[in-house]
C-alpha positions as a printed Julia matrix, in Angstrom:
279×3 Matrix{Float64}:
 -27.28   10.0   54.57
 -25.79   10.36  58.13
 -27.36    8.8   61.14
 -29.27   10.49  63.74
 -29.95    9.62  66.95
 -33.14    7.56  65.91
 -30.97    5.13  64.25
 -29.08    3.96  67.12
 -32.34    1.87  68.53
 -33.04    0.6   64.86
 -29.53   -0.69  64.92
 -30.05   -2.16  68.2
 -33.18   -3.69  67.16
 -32.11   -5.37  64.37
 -29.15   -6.92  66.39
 -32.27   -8.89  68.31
 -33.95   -9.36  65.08
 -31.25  -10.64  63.2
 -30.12  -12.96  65.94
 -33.73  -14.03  66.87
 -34.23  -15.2   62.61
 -30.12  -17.28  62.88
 -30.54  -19.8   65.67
 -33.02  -21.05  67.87
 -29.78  -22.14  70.56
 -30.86  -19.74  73.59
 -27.5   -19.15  74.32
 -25.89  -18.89  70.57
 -28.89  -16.04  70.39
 -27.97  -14.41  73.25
 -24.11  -14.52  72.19
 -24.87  -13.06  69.0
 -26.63  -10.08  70.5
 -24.32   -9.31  72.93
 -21.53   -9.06  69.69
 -24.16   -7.08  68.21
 -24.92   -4.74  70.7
 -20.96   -4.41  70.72
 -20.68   -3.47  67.34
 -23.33   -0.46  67.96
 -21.48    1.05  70.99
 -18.57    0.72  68.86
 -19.3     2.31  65.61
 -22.36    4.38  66.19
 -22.18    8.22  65.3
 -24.12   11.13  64.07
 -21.94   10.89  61.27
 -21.96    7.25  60.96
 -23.75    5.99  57.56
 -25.91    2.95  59.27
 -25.89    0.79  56.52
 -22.6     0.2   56.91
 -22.76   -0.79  60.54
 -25.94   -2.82  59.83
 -23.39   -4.91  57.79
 -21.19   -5.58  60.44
 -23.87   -6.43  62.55
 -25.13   -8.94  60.04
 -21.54  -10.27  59.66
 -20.92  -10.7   63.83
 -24.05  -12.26  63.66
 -23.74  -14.69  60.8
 -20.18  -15.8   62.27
 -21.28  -16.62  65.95
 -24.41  -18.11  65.08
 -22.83  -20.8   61.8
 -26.02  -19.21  59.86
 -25.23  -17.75  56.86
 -28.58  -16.69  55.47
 -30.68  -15.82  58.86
 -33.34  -14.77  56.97
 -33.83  -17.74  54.28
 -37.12  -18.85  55.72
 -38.28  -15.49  55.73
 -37.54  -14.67  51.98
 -39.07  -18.28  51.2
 -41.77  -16.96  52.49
 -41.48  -13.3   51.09
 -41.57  -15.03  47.62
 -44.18  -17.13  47.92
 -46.55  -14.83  48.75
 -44.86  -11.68  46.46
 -45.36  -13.93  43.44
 -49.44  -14.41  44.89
 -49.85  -10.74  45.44
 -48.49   -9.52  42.25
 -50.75  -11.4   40.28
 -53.59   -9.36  42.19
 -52.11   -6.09  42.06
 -50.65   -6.35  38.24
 -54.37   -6.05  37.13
 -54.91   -2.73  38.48
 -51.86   -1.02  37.0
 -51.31    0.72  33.57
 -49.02   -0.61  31.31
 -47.62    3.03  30.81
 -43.77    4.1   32.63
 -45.91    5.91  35.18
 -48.51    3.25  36.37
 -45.73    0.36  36.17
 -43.37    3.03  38.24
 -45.6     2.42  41.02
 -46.48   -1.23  40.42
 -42.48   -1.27  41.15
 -42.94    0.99  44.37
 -45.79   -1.17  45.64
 -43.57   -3.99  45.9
 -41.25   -1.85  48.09
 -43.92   -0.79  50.05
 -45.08   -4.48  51.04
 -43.72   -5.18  54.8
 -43.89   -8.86  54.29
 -43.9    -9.72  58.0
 -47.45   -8.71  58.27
 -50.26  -11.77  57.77
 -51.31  -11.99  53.76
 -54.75  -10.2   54.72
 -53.63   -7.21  56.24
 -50.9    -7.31  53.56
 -53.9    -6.91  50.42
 -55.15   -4.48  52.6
 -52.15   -1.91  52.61
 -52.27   -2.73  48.34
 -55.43   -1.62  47.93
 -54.04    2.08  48.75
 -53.68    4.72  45.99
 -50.32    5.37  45.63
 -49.08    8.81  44.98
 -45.41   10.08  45.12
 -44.71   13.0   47.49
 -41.61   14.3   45.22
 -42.12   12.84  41.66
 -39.39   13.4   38.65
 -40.57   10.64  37.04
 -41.1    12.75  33.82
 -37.31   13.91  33.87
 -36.6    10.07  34.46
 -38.39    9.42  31.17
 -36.16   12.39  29.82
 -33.44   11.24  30.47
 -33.78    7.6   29.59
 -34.25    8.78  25.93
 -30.53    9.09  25.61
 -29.99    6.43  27.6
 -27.6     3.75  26.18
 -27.6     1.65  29.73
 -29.41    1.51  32.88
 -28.22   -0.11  35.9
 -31.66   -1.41  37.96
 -30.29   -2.44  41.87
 -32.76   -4.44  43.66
 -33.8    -4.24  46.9
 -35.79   -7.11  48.75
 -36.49  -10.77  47.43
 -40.45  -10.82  47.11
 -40.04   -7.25  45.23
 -38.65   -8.79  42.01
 -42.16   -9.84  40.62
 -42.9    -6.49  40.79
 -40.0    -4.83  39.11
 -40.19   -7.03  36.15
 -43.1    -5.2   34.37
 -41.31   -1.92  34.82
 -37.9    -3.97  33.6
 -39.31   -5.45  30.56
 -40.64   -1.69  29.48
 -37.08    0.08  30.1
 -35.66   -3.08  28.34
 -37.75   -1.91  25.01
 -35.41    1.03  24.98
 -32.18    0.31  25.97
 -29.59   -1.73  27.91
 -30.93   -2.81  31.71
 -28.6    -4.68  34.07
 -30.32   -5.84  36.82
 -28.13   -5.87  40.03
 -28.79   -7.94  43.11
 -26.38   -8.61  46.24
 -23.57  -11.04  45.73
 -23.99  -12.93  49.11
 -27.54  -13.1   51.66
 -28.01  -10.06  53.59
 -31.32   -9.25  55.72
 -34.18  -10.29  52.95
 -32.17   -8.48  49.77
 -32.53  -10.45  46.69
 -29.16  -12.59  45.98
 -28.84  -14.4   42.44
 -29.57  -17.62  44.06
 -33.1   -15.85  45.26
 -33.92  -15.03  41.19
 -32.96  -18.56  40.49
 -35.18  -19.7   43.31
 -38.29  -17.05  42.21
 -38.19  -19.08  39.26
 -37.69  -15.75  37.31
 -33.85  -15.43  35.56
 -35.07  -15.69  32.13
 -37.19  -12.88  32.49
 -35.03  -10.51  34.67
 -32.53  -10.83  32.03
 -28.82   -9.89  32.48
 -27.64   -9.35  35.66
 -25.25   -8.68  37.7
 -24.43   -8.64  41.82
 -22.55   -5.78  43.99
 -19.97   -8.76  44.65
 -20.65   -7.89  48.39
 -23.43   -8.52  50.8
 -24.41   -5.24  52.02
 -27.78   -3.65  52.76
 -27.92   -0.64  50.19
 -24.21   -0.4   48.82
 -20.59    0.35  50.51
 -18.39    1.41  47.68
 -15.59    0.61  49.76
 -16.33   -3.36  49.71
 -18.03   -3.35  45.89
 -16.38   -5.51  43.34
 -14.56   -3.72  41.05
 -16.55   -5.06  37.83
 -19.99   -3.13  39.47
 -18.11    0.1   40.58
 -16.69   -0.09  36.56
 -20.61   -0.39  35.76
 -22.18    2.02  38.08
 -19.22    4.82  36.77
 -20.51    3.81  33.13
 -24.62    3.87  33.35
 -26.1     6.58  32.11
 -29.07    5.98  34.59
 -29.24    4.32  38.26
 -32.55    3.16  39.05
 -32.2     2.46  42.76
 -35.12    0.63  44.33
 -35.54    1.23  48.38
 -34.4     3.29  51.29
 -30.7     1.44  51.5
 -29.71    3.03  48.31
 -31.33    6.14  49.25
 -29.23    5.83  52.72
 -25.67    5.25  50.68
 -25.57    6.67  47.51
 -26.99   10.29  49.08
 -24.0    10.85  50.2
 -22.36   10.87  46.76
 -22.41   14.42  44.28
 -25.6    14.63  43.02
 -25.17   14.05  39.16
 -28.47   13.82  37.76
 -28.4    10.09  37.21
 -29.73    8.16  40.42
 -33.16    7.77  40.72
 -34.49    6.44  43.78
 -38.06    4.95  44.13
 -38.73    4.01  47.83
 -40.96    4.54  50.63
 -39.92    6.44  53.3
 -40.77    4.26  55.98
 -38.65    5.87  58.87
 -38.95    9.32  60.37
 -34.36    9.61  59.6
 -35.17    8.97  55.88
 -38.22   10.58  56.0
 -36.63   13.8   57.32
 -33.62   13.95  54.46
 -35.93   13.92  51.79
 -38.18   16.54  53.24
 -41.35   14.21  53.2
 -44.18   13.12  55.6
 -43.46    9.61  57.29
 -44.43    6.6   54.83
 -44.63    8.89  51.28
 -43.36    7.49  48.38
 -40.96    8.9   46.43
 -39.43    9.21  42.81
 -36.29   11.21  43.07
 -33.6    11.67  40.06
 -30.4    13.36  41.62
């Protein structure tokens, strides 16, 4: 997915954000933005894919700041109250591919920078996806001999393990996560931490620390993987963002919410829908 002019302040804005969540030296802080800012005059372009400047942002800031996981505290936090929340939200969920599809997309839904109340509040909502090829998912996975599952943010994990453990009944399901801490996307160290590697089984990282994935920076072992899986399960907009822009094959599903009018507008759907997309 290319950029559009949208993108440029949500670039911008993360510079602050990301800077804001490394250091609390005023003038470190205002250092790192000013890189920041740099790196979006620099690179920014309608035909730009922002993911991969919103890792060099992350990088610039990471190096002037010392701070190699700005947002640590945050997925503490993310965690703690993910692992609450599922608990809740588990009970009103089917135990069928379908109902545990969107137990999964709940979890990507959940903007965990919101207070815990208003957080149950946005839960309670019916969820219904926009585009749905869930059923040519299920198809699919039939024949499936292996299934690559990439992540997307640290709290979501208790919620993808209902919908891993089913897949798991049928075939092969390596769970990938990012190599090194990037924004709030789950890292190994984060399953370890969730208290939850025994049940997310094998897995695997993208040896890099990118929002979404680069193929240009991926280790070789998960571009070997992701050329061999039959199916791509890929959980969140970042995915949705990089791997668009490969030849649609019939093998990547994306589940997301489409929680920005740019991604919104490439897959055709109302602000905030949820989507299940196999291409």
């Amino acid at each position: 997915m290319k950029a559009s002019s949208e993108c440029r302040g949500c670039l911008q804005r993360l510079v602050y954000q990301a800077a804001e969540l490394a250091t609390s030296h005023e003038s470190v802080r205002a250092k790192a933005k000013e890189k920041g800012l740099e790196v979006v005059s620099t690179h920014f372009s309608l035909d730009a894919i922002t993911i991969v400047i919103a890792t060099k942002i992350h990088d610039v800031v990471k190096r002037v700041t010392g701070n190699p996981d700005p947002y640590r505290e945050m997925k503490d936090r993310e965690i703690a109250m993910a692992r609450e929340l599922f608990r809740e939200a588990v009970q009103n969920h089917g135990d069928g591919f379908k109902g545990l599809l969107k137990l999964a997309a709940l979890g990507n839904a959940i903007d965990f920078f919101k207070p815990l109340e208003s957080v149950r509040a946005d839960m309670k909502r019916q969820i219904e996806f926009v585009i749905d090829d869930s059923e040519e998912f299920e198809v699919k996975r039939r024949d499936a001999k292996r299934i690559l599952y990439l992540a997307d943010n640290a709290g979501e994990v208790f919620f993808d393990l209902p919908l891993l453990k089913y897949l798991r009944r049928f075939t092969r399901v390596i769970y990938v996560v990012k190599a090194e801490p990037v924004q709030n996307d789950i890292t190994l160290y984060d399953v370890k931490r969730a208290g939850v590697e025994m049940e997310v089984g094998e897995v695997m990282t993208t040896g890099t620390a990118t929002p979404g994935i680069d193929f240009a920076v991926a280790s070789e072992e998960f571009k070997r993987e992701f050329a061999a899986a039959d199916l791509v399960f890929a959980k969140g907009m970042g995915y949705w963002e990089t791997l668009s822009e490969l030849p649609a094959e019939g093998r990547v599903f994306y589940c997301l919410r489409a929680k920005c009018r740019p991604v919104a507008a490439s897959l055709g759907v109302p602000l905030d829908s949820y989507v299940a997309v196999l291409r």
